[in-house]
Amino acid sequence: MESAGWPHRARRVTGEAARRELLEETGLTAGELRPLWSGPRPYEPGFPHTVTVHVFQGTTTARQEDVVLGEGQAMVFVPRDQVLDRELAVSAALVLRMI
């Protein structure tokens, strides 16, 4: 799951916008994307919490060696049963507990 966070002003966030962010931040592509969650960013010191976060869920055939960092931070593919054992940002922890 890619959690591309970007501020959007009064416009609808679509799967195509999420697809562009995924490509820009990681170099990855995804199949069908579907909205998973949208809401205010949870409070986290040093980050704006008034931003609305839009999270999409999708699949990819990419492997770790396919990741090319652009604007994003380092990311790794993790087996689903190990995701919540990792140190996660507040927003990521909130959303990943939903799936």
PDB file of C-alpha atoms in Angstrom:
ATOM      1  CA  MET A   1       0.000   0.000   0.000  1.00  0.00           C
ATOM      2  CA  GLU A   2       1.298   3.391  -0.928  1.00  0.00           C
ATOM      3  CA  SER A   3       0.175   6.188   1.287  1.00  0.00           C
ATOM      4  CA  ALA A   4       0.858   9.153  -0.939  1.00  0.00           C
ATOM      5  CA  GLY A   5      -0.166  12.220   0.982  1.00  0.00           C
ATOM      6  CA  TRP A   6      -0.728  15.399  -0.870  1.00  0.00           C
ATOM      7  CA  PRO A   7      -2.916  18.410  -0.169  1.00  0.00           C
ATOM      8  CA  HIS A   8      -5.824  18.885  -2.538  1.00  0.00           C
ATOM      9  CA  ARG A   9      -7.915  21.980  -2.603  1.00  0.00           C
ATOM     10  CA  ALA A  10     -11.663  21.797  -3.319  1.00  0.00           C
ATOM     11  CA  ARG A  11     -11.371  19.177  -6.024  1.00  0.00           C
ATOM     12  CA  ARG A  12     -12.311  15.540  -6.165  1.00  0.00           C
ATOM     13  CA  VAL A  13      -9.464  13.103  -5.622  1.00  0.00           C
ATOM     14  CA  THR A  14      -9.632  10.301  -8.143  1.00  0.00           C
ATOM     15  CA  GLY A  15      -7.833   7.037  -8.708  1.00  0.00           C
ATOM     16  CA  GLU A  16      -5.961   8.740 -11.549  1.00  0.00           C
ATOM     17  CA  ALA A  17      -4.571  11.375  -9.166  1.00  0.00           C
ATOM     18  CA  ALA A  18      -3.511   8.607  -6.769  1.00  0.00           C
ATOM     19  CA  ARG A  19      -1.941   6.689  -9.664  1.00  0.00           C
ATOM     20  CA  ARG A  20       0.119   9.760 -10.662  1.00  0.00           C
ATOM     21  CA  GLU A  21       1.306  10.266  -7.067  1.00  0.00           C
ATOM     22  CA  LEU A  22       2.284   6.596  -6.762  1.00  0.00           C
ATOM     23  CA  LEU A  23       4.342   6.831  -9.950  1.00  0.00           C
ATOM     24  CA  GLU A  24       5.960  10.158  -8.969  1.00  0.00           C
ATOM     25  CA  GLU A  25       6.888   9.069  -5.455  1.00  0.00           C
ATOM     26  CA  THR A  26       7.935   5.456  -6.013  1.00  0.00           C
ATOM     27  CA  GLY A  27       8.229   4.774  -9.735  1.00  0.00           C
ATOM     28  CA  LEU A  28       5.559   2.067  -9.330  1.00  0.00           C
ATOM     29  CA  THR A  29       2.326   1.449 -11.171  1.00  0.00           C
ATOM     30  CA  ALA A  30      -0.778  -0.277  -9.882  1.00  0.00           C
ATOM     31  CA  GLY A  31      -3.761  -2.062 -11.305  1.00  0.00           C
ATOM     32  CA  GLU A  32      -7.220  -0.942 -10.291  1.00  0.00           C
ATOM     33  CA  LEU A  33      -7.227   1.493  -7.364  1.00  0.00           C
ATOM     34  CA  ARG A  34     -10.205   1.902  -5.095  1.00  0.00           C
ATOM     35  CA  PRO A  35     -10.813   4.474  -2.370  1.00  0.00           C
ATOM     36  CA  LEU A  36     -10.050   3.029   1.072  1.00  0.00           C
ATOM     37  CA  TRP A  37     -10.271   6.005   3.434  1.00  0.00           C
ATOM     38  CA  SER A  38     -10.429   9.776   3.384  1.00  0.00           C
ATOM     39  CA  GLY A  39     -10.269  12.034   6.413  1.00  0.00           C
ATOM     40  CA  PRO A  40      -8.241  14.568   8.370  1.00  0.00           C
ATOM     41  CA  ARG A  41      -4.642  13.696   9.048  1.00  0.00           C
ATOM     42  CA  PRO A  42      -4.322  12.522  12.671  1.00  0.00           C
ATOM     43  CA  TYR A  43      -2.274  14.766  14.936  1.00  0.00           C
ATOM     44  CA  GLU A  44       1.436  14.128  14.704  1.00  0.00           C
ATOM     45  CA  PRO A  45       3.995  16.629  16.041  1.00  0.00           C
ATOM     46  CA  GLY A  46       5.616  18.578  13.236  1.00  0.00           C
ATOM     47  CA  PHE A  47       3.010  17.781  10.573  1.00  0.00           C
ATOM     48  CA  PRO A  48      -0.100  19.706   9.551  1.00  0.00           C
ATOM     49  CA  HIS A  49      -3.163  17.893  10.834  1.00  0.00           C
ATOM     50  CA  THR A  50      -5.677  20.054   8.986  1.00  0.00           C
ATOM     51  CA  VAL A  51      -4.820  18.326   5.701  1.00  0.00           C
ATOM     52  CA  THR A  52      -7.290  15.808   4.332  1.00  0.00           C
ATOM     53  CA  VAL A  53      -5.619  12.503   3.495  1.00  0.00           C
ATOM     54  CA  HIS A  54      -6.962  10.300   0.696  1.00  0.00           C
ATOM     55  CA  VAL A  55      -5.897   6.640   0.732  1.00  0.00           C
ATOM     56  CA  PHE A  56      -6.420   4.185  -2.097  1.00  0.00           C
ATOM     57  CA  GLN A  57      -5.912   0.429  -2.142  1.00  0.00           C
ATOM     58  CA  GLY A  58      -4.668  -1.523  -5.124  1.00  0.00           C
ATOM     59  CA  THR A  59      -2.390  -4.273  -6.292  1.00  0.00           C
ATOM     60  CA  THR A  60       0.917  -4.294  -8.085  1.00  0.00           C
ATOM     61  CA  THR A  61       3.221  -6.905  -9.559  1.00  0.00           C
ATOM     62  CA  ALA A  62       6.230  -4.776  -8.564  1.00  0.00           C
ATOM     63  CA  ARG A  63       9.076  -6.155  -6.474  1.00  0.00           C
ATOM     64  CA  GLN A  64      11.330  -4.343  -4.013  1.00  0.00           C
ATOM     65  CA  GLU A  65      13.995  -3.757  -6.652  1.00  0.00           C
ATOM     66  CA  ASP A  66      11.413  -1.898  -8.782  1.00  0.00           C
ATOM     67  CA  VAL A  67      11.028   0.913  -6.223  1.00  0.00           C
ATOM     68  CA  VAL A  68      12.600   4.176  -7.381  1.00  0.00           C
ATOM     69  CA  LEU A  69      12.292   6.970  -4.853  1.00  0.00           C
ATOM     70  CA  GLY A  70      11.201  10.321  -6.214  1.00  0.00           C
ATOM     71  CA  GLU A  71       9.516  12.679  -3.786  1.00  0.00           C
ATOM     72  CA  GLY A  72       8.698   9.915  -1.307  1.00  0.00           C
ATOM     73  CA  GLN A  73      10.510   8.390   1.617  1.00  0.00           C
ATOM     74  CA  ALA A  74      12.068   4.933   1.651  1.00  0.00           C
ATOM     75  CA  MET A  75       9.513   2.144   1.404  1.00  0.00           C
ATOM     76  CA  VAL A  76       9.619  -1.620   1.586  1.00  0.00           C
ATOM     77  CA  PHE A  77       7.189  -4.381   0.749  1.00  0.00           C
ATOM     78  CA  VAL A  78       6.209  -6.183   3.956  1.00  0.00           C
ATOM     79  CA  PRO A  79       4.181  -9.386   4.373  1.00  0.00           C
ATOM     80  CA  ARG A  80       0.658  -8.454   5.462  1.00  0.00           C
ATOM     81  CA  ASP A  81       0.964 -10.271   8.797  1.00  0.00           C
ATOM     82  CA  GLN A  82       4.055  -8.195   9.697  1.00  0.00           C
ATOM     83  CA  VAL A  83       2.813  -4.719   8.766  1.00  0.00           C
ATOM     84  CA  LEU A  84       1.600  -3.674  12.216  1.00  0.00           C
ATOM     85  CA  ASP A  85       4.881  -4.867  13.782  1.00  0.00           C
ATOM     86  CA  ARG A  86       6.721  -2.040  11.997  1.00  0.00           C
ATOM     87  CA  GLU A  87       7.296   1.502  13.194  1.00  0.00           C
ATOM     88  CA  LEU A  88       4.600   3.442  11.350  1.00  0.00           C
ATOM     89  CA  ALA A  89       3.623   7.072  11.000  1.00  0.00           C
ATOM     90  CA  VAL A  90       0.406   7.938  12.831  1.00  0.00           C
ATOM     91  CA  SER A  91      -1.614   8.186   9.586  1.00  0.00           C
ATOM     92  CA  ALA A  92      -0.297   4.883   8.247  1.00  0.00           C
ATOM     93  CA  ALA A  93      -1.040   3.083  11.519  1.00  0.00           C
ATOM     94  CA  LEU A  94      -4.606   4.435  11.532  1.00  0.00           C
ATOM     95  CA  VAL A  95      -5.359   3.338   7.978  1.00  0.00           C
ATOM     96  CA  LEU A  96      -3.570  -0.019   8.066  1.00  0.00           C
ATOM     97  CA  ARG A  97      -5.572  -1.110  11.102  1.00  0.00           C
ATOM     98  CA  MET A  98      -8.715  -0.736   8.958  1.00  0.00           C
ATOM     99  CA  ILE A  99      -7.719  -3.335   6.386  1.00  0.00           C
TER     100      ILE A  99
END
